[in-house]
Every structure is written in structure tokens, then in C-alpha cells.
CSV table of C-alpha atoms in Angstrom, one decimal:
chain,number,residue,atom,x,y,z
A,1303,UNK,CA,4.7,23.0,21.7
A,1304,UNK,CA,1.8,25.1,21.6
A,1305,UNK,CA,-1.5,23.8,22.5
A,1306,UNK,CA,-4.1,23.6,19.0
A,1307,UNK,CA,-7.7,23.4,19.2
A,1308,UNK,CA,-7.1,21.1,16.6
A,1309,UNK,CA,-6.5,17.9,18.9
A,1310,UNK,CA,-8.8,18.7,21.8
A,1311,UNK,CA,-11.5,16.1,22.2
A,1312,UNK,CA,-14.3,17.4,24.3
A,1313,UNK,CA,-15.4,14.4,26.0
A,1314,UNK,CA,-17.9,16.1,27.9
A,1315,UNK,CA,-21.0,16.7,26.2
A,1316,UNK,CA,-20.8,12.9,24.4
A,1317,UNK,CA,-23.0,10.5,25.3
A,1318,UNK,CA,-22.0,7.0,26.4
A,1319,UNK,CA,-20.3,4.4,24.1
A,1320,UNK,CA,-18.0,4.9,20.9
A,1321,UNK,CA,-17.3,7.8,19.4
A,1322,UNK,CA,-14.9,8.4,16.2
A,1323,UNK,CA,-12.5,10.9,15.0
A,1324,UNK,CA,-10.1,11.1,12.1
A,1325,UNK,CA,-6.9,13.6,11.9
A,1326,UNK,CA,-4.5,13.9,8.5
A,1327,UNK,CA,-1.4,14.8,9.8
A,1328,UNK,CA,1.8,16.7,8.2
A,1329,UNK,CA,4.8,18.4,8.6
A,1330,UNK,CA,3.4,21.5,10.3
A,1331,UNK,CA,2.0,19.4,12.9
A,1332,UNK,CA,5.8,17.8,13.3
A,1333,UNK,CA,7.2,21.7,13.3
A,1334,UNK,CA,4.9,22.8,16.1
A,1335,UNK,CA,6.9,20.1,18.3
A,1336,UNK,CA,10.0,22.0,17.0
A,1337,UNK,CA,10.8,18.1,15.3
A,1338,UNK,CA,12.7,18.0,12.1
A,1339,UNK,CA,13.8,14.9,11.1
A,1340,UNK,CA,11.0,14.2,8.2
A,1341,UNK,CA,10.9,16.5,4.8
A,1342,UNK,CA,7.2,15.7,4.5
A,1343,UNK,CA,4.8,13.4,5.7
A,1344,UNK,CA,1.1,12.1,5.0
A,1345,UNK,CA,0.1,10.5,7.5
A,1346,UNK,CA,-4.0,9.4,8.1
A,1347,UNK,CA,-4.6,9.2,12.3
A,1348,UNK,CA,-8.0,7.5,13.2
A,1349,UNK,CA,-8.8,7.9,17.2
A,1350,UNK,CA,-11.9,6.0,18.7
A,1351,UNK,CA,-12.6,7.2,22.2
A,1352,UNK,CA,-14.9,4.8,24.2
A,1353,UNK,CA,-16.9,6.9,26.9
A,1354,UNK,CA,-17.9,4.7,29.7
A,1355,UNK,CA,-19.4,6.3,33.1
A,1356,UNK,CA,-15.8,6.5,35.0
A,1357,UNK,CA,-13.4,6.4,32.4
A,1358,UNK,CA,-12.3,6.9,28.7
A,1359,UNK,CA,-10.8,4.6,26.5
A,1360,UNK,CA,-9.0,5.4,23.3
A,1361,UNK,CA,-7.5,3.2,20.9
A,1362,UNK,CA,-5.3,5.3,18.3
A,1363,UNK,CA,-4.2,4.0,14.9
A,1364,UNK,CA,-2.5,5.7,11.9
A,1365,UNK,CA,-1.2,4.8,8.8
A,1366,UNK,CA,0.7,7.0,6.2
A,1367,UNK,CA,4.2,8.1,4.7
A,1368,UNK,CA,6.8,10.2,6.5
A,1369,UNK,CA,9.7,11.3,3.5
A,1370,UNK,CA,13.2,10.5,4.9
A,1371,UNK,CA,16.8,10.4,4.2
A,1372,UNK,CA,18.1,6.7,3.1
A,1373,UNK,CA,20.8,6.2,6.2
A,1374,UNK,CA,23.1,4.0,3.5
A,1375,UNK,CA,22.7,6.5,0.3
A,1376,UNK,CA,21.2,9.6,1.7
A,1377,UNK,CA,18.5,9.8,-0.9
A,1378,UNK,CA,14.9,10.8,0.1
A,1379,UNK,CA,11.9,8.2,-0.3
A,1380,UNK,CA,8.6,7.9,0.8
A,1381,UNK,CA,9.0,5.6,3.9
A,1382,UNK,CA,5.1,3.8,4.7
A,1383,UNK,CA,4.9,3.5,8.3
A,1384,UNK,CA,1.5,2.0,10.9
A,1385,UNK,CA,1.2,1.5,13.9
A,1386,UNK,CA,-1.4,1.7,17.3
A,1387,UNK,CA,-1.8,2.5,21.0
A,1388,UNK,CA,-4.7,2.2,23.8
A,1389,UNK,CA,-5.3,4.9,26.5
A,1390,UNK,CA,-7.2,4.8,29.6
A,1391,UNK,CA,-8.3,7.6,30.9
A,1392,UNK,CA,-9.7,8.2,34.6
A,1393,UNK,CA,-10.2,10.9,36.5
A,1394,UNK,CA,-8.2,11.8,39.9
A,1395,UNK,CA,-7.4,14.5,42.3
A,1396,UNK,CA,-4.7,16.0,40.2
A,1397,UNK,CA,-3.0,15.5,36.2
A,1398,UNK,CA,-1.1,13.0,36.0
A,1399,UNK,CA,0.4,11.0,33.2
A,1400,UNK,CA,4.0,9.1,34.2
A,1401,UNK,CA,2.0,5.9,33.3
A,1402,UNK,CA,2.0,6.0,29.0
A,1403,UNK,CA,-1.2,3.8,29.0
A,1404,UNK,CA,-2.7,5.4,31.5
A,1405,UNK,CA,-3.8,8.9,31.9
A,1406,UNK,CA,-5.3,10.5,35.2
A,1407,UNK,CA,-7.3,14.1,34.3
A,1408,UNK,CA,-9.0,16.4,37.1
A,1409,UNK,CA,-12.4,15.9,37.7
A,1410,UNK,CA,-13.1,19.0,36.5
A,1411,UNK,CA,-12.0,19.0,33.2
A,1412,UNK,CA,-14.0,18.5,30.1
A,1413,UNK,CA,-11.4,18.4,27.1
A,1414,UNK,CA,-8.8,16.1,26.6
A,1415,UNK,CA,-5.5,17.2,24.3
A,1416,UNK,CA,-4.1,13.8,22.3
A,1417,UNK,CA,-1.4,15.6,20.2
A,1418,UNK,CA,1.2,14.5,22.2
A,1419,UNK,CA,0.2,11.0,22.3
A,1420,UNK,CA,-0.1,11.0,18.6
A,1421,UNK,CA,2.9,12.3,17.8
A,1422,UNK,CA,5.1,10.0,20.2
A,1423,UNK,CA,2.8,6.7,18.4
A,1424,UNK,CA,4.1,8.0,15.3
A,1425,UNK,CA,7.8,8.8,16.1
A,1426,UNK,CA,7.9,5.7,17.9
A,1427,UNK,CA,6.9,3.5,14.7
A,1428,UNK,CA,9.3,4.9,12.1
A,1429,UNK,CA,12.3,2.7,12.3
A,1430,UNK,CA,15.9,3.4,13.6
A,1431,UNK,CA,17.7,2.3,10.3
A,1432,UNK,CA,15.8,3.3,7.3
A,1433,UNK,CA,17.0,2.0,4.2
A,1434,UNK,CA,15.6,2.8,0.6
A,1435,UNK,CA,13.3,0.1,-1.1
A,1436,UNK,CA,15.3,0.8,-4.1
A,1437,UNK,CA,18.7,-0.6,-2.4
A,1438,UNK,CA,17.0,-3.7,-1.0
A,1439,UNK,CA,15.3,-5.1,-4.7
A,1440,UNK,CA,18.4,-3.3,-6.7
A,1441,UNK,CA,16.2,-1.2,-8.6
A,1442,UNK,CA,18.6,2.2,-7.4
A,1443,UNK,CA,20.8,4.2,-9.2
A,1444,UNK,CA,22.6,6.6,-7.3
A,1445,UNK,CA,26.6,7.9,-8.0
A,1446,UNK,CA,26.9,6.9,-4.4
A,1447,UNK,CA,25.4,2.8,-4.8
A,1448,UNK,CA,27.5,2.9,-8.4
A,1449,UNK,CA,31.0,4.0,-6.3
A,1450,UNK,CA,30.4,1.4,-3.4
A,1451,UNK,CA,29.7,-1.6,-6.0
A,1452,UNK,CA,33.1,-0.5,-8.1
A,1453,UNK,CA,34.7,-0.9,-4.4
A,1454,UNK,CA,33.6,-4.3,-3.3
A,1455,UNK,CA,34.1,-5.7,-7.1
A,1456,UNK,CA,38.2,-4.7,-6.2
A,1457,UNK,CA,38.0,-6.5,-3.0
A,1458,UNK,CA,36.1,-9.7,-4.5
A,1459,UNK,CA,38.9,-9.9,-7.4
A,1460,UNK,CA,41.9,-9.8,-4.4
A,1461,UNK,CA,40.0,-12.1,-2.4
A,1462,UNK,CA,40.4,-14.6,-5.4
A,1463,UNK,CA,43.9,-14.0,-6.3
A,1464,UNK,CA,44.9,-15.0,-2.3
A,1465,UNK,CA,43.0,-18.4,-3.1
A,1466,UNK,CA,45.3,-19.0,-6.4
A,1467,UNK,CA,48.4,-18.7,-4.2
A,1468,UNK,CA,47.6,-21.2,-1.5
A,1469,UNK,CA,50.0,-23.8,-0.6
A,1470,UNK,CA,49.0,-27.4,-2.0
A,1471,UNK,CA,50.1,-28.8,1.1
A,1472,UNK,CA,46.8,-27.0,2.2
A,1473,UNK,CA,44.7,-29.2,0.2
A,1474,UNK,CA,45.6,-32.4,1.7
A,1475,UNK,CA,45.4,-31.9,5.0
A,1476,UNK,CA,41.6,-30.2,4.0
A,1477,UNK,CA,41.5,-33.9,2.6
A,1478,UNK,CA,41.9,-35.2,5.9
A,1479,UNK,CA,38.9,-33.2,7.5
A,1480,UNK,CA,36.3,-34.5,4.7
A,1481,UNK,CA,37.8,-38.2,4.3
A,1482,UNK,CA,36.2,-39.5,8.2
């Protein structure tokens, strides 16, 4: 991952209280992580960085489309995805950020890089099992949906035929459970 001026705040020639900045992220941003797993994305990053006199605090939030495979049909759709995070930021003897809310900069810096923490928000917020909108309201026609329905209609129709051929006997002692 190489470092882009891009994504540098420089914290320290702003004045105390709230401060604003907006970011439009796509998929170069994704290939500079050497991350592949979206065809495209659109995605709108808003980051408001409170300056206080011993600390930062920024509260990230974005909201956009990453394009990804369907896991059931394989088909590409636009998958909406939102999310946030908070950030404290202090200052210490020496870097240090094992804590994910909490991040501990030099006392001499001046500049604070948030592409990493912006692209772990957004990773983190697209879900494990993405399934097409299409499938879920029945609105998709794909060869691949059109060979799995022909498939479970075979199974339905052997699923009745077993019913037909059950032993009367059956009945009556099914009798017995619903006659208490």
C-alpha cells in the first residue's frame, strides 16, 4: 500500500473544534491495497475530525455501492452498503495503533493518514453472503436460477408420489396422536 496525499489530514494548522472532510472512493483506491474482490465501487466517505487541545476525535461514515458477484448465481449487482467508526487520537512517545479505536501518534507529527481505517470500515460492512436482490423478490432470470427451479420441481413431484404410497395403517395410528 502506498501512502497518497490524498488521505492525509493535516491536523496541525486547524484550529480547535470540528472540522469536515468528504472522500468519493473507487476501485483504484481498493487496487492500491492490492484488494480485488469488487468490480467497481461508488462509495461517498464523510470524515469529521474534532480537534480538542490533547486529542483528536474522528467519527467516519460512508455510504455507497461496491459491484459484486451473487454467491448463489454468480451474476454482478450493485450491492448498497453503510456503515461508521469513531477514532481517538492522542499523542504518545511512540506510534502506536494495536487498539482499533484508539490511535497513539508522536508528538511530533502533524499529519494524520486515514486510508487504512477507511478501507477496513468499508470492507468490514459488505456482508459475508451476498445474494442478488433479484433472487430474493423473484424478479431474476438467469439460465443458472431457471436450471435450479427445473431441479427442485423433480424433487417436489417424488416427494408427493412417497405420500400416495403410505400404508393406511399409518393413518390411524396418526388418528391416535390428534384424538387426546
Amino acid at each position: 500500500m502506498k501512502v497518497t496525499n490524498e488521505f492525509l489530514i493535516p491536523f496541525i494548522g486547524l484550529k480547535l473544534g470540528k472540522h469536515q472532510f468528504d472522500f468519493q472512493i473507487n476501485k483504484k483506491f481498493f487496487d492500491s491495497f492490492e484488494y480485488h474482490e469488487y468490480e467497481n465501487c461508488d462509495i461517498n466517505v464523510n470524515v469529521v475530525l474534532e480537534k480538542k487541545s490533547t486529542m483528536l476525535e474522528l467519527a467516519l461514515k460512508h455510504k455507497g455501492t461496491v459491484n459484486v458477484p451473487c454467491d448463489l448465481t454468480n451474476e454482478m449487482f450493485d450491492l448498497p452498503i453503510k456503515g461508521k467508526i469513531k477514532l481517538v487520537v492522542q499523542f504518545g512517545e511512540e506510534f502506536n495503533n494495536d487498539n482499533e479505536e484508539l490511535l497513539i501518534l508522536p508528538h511530533g507529527e502533524h499529519q494524520l493518514d486515514i486510508s487504512q481505517y477507511i478501507y477496513e470500515m468499508i470492507v468490514l460492512s459488505v456482508p459475508l453472503k451476498r445474494i442478488h436482490p433479484g433472487i430474493k423478490d423473484g424478479t431474476l432470470q438467469t439460465e443458472t436460477l431457471e436450471k435450479l427451479t427445473k431441479l427442485s420441481i423433480k424433487e417436489q413431484k417424488k416427494e408427493s408420489k412417497k405420500e400416495e404410497n403410505i400404508d393406511p395403517r399409518w393413518d390411524k395410528l396418526k388418528q391416535l396422536l390428534t384424538d387426546k
